[in-house]
Tab-separated table of N, CA, C and O in Angstrom:
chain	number	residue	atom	x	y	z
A	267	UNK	N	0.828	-1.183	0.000
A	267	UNK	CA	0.000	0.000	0.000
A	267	UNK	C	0.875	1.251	0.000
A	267	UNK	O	1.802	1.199	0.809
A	268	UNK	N	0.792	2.261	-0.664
A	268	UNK	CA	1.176	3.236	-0.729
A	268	UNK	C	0.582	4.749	0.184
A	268	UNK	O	0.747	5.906	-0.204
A	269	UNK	N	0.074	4.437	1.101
A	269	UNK	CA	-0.434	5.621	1.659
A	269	UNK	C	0.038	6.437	2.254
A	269	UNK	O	0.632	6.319	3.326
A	270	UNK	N	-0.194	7.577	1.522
A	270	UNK	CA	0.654	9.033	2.266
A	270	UNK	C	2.038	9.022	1.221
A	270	UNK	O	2.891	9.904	1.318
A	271	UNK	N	2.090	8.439	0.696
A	271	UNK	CA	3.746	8.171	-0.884
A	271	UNK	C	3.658	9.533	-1.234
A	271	UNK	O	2.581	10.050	-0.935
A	272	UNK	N	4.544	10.309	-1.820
A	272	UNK	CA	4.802	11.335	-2.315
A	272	UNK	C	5.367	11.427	-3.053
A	272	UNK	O	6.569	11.456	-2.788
A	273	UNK	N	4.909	11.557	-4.683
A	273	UNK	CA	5.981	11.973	-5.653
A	273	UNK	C	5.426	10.297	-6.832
A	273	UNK	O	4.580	9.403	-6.807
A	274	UNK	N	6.233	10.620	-7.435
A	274	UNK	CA	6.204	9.091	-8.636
A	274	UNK	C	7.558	8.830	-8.622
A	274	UNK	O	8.364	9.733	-8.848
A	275	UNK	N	8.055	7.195	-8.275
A	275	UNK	CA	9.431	6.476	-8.428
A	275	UNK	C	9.958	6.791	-9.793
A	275	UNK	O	11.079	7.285	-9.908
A	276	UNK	N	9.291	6.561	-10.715
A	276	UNK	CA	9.591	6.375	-12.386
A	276	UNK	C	10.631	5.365	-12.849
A	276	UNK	O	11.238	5.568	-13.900
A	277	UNK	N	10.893	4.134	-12.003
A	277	UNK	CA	11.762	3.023	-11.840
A	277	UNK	C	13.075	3.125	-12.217
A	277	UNK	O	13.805	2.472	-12.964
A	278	UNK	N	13.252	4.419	-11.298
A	278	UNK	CA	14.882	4.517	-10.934
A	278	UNK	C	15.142	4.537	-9.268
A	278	UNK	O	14.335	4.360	-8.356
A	279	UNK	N	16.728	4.852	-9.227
A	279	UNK	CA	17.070	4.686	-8.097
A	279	UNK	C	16.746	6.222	-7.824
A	279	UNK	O	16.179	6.950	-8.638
A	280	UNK	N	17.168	6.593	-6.617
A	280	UNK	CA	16.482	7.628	-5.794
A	280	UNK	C	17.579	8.963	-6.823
A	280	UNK	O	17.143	10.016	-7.287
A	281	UNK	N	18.776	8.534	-6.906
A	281	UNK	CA	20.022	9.419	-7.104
A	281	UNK	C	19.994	9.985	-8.975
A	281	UNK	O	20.436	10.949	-9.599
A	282	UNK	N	19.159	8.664	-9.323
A	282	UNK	CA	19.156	8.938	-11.153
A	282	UNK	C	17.732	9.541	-11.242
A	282	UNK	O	17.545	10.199	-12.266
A	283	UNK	N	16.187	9.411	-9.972
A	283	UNK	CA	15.490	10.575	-9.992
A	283	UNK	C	16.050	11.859	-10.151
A	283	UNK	O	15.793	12.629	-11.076
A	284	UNK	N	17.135	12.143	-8.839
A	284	UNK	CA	17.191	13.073	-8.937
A	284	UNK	C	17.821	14.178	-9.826
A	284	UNK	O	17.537	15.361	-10.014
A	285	UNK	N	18.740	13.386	-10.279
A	285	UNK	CA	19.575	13.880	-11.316
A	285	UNK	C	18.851	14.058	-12.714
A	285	UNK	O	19.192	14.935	-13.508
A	286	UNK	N	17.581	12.946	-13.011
A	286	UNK	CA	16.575	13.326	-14.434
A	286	UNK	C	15.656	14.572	-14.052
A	286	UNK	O	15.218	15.198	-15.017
A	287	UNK	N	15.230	15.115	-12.517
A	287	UNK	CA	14.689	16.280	-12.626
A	287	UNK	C	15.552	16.872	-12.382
A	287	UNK	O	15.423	17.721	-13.264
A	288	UNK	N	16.712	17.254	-11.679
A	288	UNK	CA	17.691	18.227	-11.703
A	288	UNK	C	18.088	18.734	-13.378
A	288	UNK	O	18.351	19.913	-13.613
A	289	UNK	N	18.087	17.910	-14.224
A	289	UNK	CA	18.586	18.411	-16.231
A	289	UNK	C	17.316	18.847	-16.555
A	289	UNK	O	17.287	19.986	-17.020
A	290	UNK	N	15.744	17.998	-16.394
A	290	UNK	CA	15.140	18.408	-17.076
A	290	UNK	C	14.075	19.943	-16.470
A	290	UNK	O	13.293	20.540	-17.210
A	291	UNK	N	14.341	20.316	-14.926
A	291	UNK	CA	14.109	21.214	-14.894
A	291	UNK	C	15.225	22.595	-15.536
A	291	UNK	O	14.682	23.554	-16.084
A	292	UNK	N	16.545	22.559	-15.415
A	292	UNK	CA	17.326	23.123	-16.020
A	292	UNK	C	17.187	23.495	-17.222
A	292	UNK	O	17.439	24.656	-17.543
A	293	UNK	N	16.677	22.396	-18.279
A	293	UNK	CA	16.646	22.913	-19.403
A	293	UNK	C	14.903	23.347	-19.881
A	293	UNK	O	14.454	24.016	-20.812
A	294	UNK	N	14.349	22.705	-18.904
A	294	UNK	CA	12.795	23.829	-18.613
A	294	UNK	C	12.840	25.458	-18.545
A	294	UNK	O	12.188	26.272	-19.199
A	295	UNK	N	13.701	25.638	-17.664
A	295	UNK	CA	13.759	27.162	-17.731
A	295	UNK	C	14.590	27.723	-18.369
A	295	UNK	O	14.519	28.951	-18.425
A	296	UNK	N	16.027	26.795	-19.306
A	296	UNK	CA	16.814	27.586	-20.272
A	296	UNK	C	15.864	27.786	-21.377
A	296	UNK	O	15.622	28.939	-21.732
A	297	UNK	N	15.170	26.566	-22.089
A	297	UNK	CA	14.629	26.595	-23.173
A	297	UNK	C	13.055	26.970	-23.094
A	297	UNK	O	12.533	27.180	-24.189
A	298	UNK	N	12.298	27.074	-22.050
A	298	UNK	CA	11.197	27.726	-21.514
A	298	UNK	C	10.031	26.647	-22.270
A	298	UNK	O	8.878	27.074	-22.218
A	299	UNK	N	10.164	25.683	-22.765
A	299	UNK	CA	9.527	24.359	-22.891
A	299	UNK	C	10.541	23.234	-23.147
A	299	UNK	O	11.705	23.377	-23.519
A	300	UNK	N	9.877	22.066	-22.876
A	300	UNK	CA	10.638	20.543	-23.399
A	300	UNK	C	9.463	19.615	-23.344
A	300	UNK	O	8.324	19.688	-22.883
A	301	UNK	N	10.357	18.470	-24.161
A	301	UNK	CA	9.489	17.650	-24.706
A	301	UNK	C	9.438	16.543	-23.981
A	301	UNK	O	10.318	15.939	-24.595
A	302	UNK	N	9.025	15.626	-22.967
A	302	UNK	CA	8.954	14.795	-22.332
A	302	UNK	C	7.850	13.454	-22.304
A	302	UNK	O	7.221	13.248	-23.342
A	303	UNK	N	7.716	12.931	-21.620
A	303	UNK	CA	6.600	11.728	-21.499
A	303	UNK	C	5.688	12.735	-20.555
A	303	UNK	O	6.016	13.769	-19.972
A	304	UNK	N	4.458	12.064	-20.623
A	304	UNK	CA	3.588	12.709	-19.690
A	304	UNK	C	3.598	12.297	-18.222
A	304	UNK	O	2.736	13.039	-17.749
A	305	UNK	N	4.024	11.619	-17.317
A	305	UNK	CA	4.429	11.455	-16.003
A	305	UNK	C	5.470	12.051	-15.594
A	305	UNK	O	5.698	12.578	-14.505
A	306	UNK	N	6.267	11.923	-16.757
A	306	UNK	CA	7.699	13.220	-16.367
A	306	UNK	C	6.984	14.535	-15.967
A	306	UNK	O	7.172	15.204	-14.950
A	307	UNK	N	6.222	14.734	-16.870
A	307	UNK	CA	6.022	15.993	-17.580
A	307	UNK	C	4.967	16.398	-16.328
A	307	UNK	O	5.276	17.479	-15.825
A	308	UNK	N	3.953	15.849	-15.804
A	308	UNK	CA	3.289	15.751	-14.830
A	308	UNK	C	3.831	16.604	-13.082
A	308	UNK	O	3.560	17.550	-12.343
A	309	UNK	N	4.793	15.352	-13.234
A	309	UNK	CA	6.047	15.203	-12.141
A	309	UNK	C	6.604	16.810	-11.993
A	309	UNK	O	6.485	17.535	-11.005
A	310	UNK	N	7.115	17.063	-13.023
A	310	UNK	CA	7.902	18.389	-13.210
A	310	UNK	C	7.066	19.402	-13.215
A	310	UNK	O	7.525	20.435	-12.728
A	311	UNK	N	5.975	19.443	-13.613
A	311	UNK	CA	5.276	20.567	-13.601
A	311	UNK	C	4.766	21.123	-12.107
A	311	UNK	O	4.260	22.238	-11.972
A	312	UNK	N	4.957	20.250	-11.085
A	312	UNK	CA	4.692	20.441	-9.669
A	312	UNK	C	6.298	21.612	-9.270
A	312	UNK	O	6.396	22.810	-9.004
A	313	UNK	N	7.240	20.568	-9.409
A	313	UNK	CA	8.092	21.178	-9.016
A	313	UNK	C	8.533	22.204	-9.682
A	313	UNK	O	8.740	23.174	-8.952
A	314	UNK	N	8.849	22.437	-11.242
A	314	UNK	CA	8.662	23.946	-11.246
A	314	UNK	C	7.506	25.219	-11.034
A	314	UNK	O	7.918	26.374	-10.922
A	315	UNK	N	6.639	25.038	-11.006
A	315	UNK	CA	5.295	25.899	-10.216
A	315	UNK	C	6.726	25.906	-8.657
A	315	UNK	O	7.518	26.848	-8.610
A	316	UNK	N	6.769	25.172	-7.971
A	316	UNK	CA	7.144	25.849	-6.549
A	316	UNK	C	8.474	26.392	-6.491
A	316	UNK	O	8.921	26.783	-5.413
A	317	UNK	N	9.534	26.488	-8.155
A	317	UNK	CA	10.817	26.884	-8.070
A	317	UNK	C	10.354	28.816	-8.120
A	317	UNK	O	10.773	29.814	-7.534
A	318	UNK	N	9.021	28.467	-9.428
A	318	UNK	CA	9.191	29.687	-9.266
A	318	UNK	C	7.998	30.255	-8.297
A	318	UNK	O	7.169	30.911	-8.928
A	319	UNK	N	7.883	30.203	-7.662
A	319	UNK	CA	7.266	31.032	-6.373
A	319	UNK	C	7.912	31.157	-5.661
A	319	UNK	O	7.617	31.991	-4.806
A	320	UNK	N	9.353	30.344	-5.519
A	320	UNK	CA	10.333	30.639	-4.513
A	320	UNK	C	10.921	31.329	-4.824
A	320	UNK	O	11.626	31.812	-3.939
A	321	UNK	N	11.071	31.804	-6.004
A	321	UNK	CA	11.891	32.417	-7.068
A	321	UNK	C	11.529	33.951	-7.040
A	321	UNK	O	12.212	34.966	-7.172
A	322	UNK	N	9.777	33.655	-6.746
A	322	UNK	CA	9.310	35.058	-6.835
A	322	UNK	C	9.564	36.005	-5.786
A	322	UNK	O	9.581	37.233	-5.876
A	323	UNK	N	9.774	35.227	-4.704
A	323	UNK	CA	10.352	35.545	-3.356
A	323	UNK	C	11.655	36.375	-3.210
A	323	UNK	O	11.829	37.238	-2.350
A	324	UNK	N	12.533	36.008	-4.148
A	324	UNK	CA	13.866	36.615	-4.572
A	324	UNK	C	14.745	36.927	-3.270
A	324	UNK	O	15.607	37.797	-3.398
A	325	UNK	N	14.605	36.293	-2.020
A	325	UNK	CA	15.633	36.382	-0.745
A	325	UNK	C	16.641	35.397	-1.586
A	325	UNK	O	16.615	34.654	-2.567
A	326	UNK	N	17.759	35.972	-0.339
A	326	UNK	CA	18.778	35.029	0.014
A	326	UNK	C	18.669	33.743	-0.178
A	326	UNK	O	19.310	33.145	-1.042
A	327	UNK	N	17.825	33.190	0.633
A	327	UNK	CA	18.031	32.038	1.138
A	327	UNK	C	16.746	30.767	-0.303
A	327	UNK	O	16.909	29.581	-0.591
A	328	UNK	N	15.793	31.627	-0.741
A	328	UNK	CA	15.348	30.848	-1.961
A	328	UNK	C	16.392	30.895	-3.306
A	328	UNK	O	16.299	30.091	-4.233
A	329	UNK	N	17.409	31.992	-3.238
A	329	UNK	CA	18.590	31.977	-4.662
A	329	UNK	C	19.292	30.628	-4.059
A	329	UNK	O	19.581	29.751	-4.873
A	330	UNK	N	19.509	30.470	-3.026
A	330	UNK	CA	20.373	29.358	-2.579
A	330	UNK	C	19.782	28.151	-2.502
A	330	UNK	O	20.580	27.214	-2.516
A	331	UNK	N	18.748	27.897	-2.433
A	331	UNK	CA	18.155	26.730	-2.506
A	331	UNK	C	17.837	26.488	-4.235
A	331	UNK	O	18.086	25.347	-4.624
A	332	UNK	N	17.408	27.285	-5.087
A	332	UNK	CA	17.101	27.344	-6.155
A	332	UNK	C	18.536	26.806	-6.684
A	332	UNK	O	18.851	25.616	-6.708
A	333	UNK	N	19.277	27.788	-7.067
A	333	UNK	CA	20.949	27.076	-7.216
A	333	UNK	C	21.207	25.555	-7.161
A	333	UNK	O	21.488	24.796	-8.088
A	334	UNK	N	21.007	25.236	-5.548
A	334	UNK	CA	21.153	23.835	-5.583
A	334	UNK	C	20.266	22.904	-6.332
A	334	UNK	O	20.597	21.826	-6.825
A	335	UNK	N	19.318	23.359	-6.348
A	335	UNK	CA	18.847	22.427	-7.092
A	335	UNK	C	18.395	22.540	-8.986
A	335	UNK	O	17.507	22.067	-9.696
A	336	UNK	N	19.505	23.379	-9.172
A	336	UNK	CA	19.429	23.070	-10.721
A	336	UNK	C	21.207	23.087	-11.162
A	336	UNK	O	22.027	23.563	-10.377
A	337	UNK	N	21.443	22.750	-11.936
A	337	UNK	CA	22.566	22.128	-12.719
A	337	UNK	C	23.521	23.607	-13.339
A	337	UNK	O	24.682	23.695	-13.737
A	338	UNK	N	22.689	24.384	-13.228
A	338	UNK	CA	23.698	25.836	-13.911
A	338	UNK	C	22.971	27.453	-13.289
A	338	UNK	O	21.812	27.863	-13.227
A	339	UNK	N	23.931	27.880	-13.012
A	339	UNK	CA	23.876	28.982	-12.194
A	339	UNK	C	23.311	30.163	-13.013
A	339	UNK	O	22.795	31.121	-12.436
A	340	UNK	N	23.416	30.090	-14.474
A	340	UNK	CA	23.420	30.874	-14.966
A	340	UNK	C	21.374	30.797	-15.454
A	340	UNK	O	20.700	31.761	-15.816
A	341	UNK	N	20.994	29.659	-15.314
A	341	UNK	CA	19.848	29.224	-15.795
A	341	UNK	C	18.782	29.830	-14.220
A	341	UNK	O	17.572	30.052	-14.279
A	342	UNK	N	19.457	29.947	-13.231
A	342	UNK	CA	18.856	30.202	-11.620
A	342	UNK	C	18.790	31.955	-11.994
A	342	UNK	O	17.885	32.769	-11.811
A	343	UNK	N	19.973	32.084	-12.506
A	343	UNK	CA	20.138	33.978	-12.895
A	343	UNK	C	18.786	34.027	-13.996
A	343	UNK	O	18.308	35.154	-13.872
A	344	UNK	N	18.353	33.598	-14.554
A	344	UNK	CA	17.578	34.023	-15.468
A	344	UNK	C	16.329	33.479	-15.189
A	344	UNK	O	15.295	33.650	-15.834
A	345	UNK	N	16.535	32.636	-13.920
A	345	UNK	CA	14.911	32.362	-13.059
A	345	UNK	C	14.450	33.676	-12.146
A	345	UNK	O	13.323	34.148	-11.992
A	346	UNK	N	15.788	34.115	-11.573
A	346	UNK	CA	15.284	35.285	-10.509
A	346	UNK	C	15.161	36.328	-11.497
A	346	UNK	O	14.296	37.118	-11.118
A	347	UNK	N	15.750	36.724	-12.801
A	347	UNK	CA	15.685	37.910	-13.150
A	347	UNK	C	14.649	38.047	-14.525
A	347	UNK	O	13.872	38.971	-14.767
A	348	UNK	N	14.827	37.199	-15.080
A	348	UNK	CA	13.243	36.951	-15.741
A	348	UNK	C	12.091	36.204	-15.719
A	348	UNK	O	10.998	36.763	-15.813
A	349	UNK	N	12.182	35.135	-15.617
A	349	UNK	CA	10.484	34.426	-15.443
A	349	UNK	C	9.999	34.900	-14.096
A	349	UNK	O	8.781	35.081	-14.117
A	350	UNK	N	10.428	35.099	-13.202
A	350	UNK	CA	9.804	34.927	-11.429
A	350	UNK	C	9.832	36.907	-12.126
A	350	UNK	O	9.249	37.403	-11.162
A	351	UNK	N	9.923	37.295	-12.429
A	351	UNK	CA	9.548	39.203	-12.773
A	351	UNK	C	7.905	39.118	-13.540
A	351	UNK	O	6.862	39.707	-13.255
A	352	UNK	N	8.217	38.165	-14.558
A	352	UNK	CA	6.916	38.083	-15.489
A	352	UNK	C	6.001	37.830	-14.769
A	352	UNK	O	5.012	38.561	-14.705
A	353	UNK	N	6.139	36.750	-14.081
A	353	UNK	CA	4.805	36.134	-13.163
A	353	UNK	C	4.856	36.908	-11.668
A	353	UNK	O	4.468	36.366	-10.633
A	354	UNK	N	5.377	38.205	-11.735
A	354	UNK	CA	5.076	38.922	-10.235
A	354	UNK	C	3.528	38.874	-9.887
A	354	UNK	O	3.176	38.508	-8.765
A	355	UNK	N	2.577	39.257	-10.883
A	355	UNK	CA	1.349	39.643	-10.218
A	355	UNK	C	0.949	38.266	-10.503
A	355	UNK	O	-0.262	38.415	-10.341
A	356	UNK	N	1.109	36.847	-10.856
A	356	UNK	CA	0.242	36.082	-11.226
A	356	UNK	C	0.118	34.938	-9.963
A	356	UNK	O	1.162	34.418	-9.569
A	357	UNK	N	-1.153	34.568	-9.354
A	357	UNK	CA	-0.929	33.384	-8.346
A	357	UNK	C	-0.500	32.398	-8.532
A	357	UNK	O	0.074	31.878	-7.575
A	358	UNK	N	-0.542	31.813	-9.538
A	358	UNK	CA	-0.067	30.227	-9.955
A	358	UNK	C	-0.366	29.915	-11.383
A	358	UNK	O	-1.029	30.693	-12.070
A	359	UNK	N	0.080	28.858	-11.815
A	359	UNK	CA	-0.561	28.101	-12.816
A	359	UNK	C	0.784	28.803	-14.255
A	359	UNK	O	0.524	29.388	-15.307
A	360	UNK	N	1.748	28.521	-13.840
A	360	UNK	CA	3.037	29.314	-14.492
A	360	UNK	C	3.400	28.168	-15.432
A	360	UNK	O	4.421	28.461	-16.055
A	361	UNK	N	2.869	26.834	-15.787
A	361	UNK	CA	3.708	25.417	-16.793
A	361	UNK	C	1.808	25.649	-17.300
A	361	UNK	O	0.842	26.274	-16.862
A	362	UNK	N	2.072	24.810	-18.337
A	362	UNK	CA	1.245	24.273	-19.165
A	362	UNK	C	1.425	22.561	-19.996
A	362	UNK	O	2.539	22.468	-20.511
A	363	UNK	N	0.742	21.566	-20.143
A	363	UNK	CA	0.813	20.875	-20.331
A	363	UNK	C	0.378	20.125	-21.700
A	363	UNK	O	-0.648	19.451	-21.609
A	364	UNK	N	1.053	20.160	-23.004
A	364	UNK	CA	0.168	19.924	-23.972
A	364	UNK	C	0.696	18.156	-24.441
A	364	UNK	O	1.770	17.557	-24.502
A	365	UNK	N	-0.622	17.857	-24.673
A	365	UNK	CA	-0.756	16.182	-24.962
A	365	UNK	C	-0.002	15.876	-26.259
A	365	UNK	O	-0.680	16.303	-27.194
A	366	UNK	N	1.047	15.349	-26.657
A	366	UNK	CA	1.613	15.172	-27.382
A	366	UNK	C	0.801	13.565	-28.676
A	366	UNK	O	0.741	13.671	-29.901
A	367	UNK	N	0.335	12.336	-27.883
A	367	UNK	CA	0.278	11.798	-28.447
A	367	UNK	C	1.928	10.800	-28.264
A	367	UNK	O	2.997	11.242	-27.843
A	368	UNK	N	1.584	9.203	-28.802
A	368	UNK	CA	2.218	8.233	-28.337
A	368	UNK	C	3.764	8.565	-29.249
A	368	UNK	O	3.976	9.310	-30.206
A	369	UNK	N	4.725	7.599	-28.421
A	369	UNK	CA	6.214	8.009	-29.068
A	369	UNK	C	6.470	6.902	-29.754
A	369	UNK	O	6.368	5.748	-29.338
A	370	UNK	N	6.949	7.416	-31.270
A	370	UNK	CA	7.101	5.710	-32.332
A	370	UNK	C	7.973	4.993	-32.075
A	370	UNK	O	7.982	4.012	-32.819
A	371	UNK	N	9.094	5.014	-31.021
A	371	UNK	CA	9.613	3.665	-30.726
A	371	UNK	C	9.247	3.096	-29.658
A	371	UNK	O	9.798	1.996	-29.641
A	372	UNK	N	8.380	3.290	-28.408
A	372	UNK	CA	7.676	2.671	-27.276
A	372	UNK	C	6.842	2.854	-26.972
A	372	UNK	O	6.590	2.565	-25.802
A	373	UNK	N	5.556	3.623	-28.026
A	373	UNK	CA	4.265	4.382	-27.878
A	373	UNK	C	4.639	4.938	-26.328
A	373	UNK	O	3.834	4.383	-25.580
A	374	UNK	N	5.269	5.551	-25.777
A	374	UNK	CA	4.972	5.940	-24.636
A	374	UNK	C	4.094	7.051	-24.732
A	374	UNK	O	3.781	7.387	-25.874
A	375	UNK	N	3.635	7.686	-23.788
A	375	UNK	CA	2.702	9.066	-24.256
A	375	UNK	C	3.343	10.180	-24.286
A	375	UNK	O	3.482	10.441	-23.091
A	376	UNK	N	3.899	11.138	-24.971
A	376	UNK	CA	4.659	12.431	-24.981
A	376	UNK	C	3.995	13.525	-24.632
A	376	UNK	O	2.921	13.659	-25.217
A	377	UNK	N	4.300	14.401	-23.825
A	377	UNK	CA	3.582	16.125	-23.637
A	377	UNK	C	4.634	16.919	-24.134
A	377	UNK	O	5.777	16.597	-24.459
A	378	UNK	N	4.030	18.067	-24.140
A	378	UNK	CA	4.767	19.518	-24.104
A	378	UNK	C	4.779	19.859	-23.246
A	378	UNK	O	3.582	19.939	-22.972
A	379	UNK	N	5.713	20.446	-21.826
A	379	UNK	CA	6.024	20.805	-20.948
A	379	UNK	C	6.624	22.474	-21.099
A	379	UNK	O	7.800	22.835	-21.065
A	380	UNK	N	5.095	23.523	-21.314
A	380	UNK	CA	6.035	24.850	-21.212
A	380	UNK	C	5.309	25.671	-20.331
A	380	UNK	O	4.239	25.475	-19.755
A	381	UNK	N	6.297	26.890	-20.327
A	381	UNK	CA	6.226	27.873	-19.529
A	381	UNK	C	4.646	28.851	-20.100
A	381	UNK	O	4.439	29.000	-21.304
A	382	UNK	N	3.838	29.329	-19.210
A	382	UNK	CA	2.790	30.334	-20.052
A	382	UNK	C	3.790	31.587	-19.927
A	382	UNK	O	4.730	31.929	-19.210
A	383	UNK	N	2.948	32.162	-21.200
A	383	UNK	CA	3.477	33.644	-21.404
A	383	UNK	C	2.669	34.588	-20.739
A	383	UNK	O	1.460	34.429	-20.574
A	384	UNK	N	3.507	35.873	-20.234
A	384	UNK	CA	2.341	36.525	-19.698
A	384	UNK	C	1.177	37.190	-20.459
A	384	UNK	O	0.094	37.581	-20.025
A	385	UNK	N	1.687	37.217	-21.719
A	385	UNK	CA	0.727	38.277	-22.719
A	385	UNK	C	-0.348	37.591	-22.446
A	385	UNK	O	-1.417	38.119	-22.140
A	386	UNK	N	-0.126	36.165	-22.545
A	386	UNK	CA	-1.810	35.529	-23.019
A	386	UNK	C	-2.835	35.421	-21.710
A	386	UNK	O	-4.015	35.077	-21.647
A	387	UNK	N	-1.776	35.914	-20.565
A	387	UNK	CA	-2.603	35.981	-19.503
A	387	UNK	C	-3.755	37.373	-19.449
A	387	UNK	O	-4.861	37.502	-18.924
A	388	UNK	N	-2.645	38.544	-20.489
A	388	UNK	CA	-3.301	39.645	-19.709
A	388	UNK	C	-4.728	39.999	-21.294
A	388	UNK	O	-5.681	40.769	-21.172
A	389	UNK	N	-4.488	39.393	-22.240
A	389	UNK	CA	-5.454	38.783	-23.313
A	389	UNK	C	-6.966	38.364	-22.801
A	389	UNK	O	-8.065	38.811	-23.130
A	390	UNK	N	-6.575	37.282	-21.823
A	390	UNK	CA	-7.774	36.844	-21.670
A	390	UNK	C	-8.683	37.825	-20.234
A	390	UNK	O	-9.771	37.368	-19.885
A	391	UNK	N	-8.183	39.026	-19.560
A	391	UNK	CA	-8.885	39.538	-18.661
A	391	UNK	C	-9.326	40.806	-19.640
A	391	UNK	O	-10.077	41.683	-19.213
């Protein structure tokens, strides 16, 4: 029984989890979408929603936690100084998830994993 579990295994060890969301959030916010399976894509979309609210926070102590947990310093610089600016006034809902359809060598299911823009936020009010 799994009760109270947190998170999805994705049938790795704890250390090659962490290291597949440590790259693929990295290159989430260099390239501001990626192309993934949909449980990845699922998975990740939790945890970046809470990088950048920590992000939006812009202390000390969230640059330092943010840092650690992505792969390039320079990709954390362009979390505090552009995306977490865009989404100042917005409460949540900062990834988007588009259904890709199955992958031709293991039908697995593929999404689009991107960032919303703010324009289309301020479009629809």
């Amino acid at each position: 029984m799994r009760h109270q579990v947190a998170g999805k295994r994705l049938s790795r060890s704890t250390g090659a989890r962490k290291a597949l969301f440590k790259n693929l959030l990295t290159d989430l916010f260099r390239n501001e979408r990626i192309e993934t399976t949909e449980v990845k894509a699922k998975v990740l979309r939790s945890q970046a929603e809470k990088m950048i609210t920590m992000a939006r926070r812009g202390d000390l102590a969230s640059r330092r936690r943010i840092i650690s947990q992505l792969n390039s310093t320079e990709v954390a610089k362009k979390l505090f100084e552009e995306i977490a600016k865009e989404y100042q006034g917005r409460k949540g809902g900062y990834t988007r998830i588009y259904k890709l359809g199955p992958r031709k060598g293991d039908a697995a299911p593929m999404a689009l994993l991107e960032l919303v823009q703010v324009a289309e936020t301020a479009e629809k009010k």
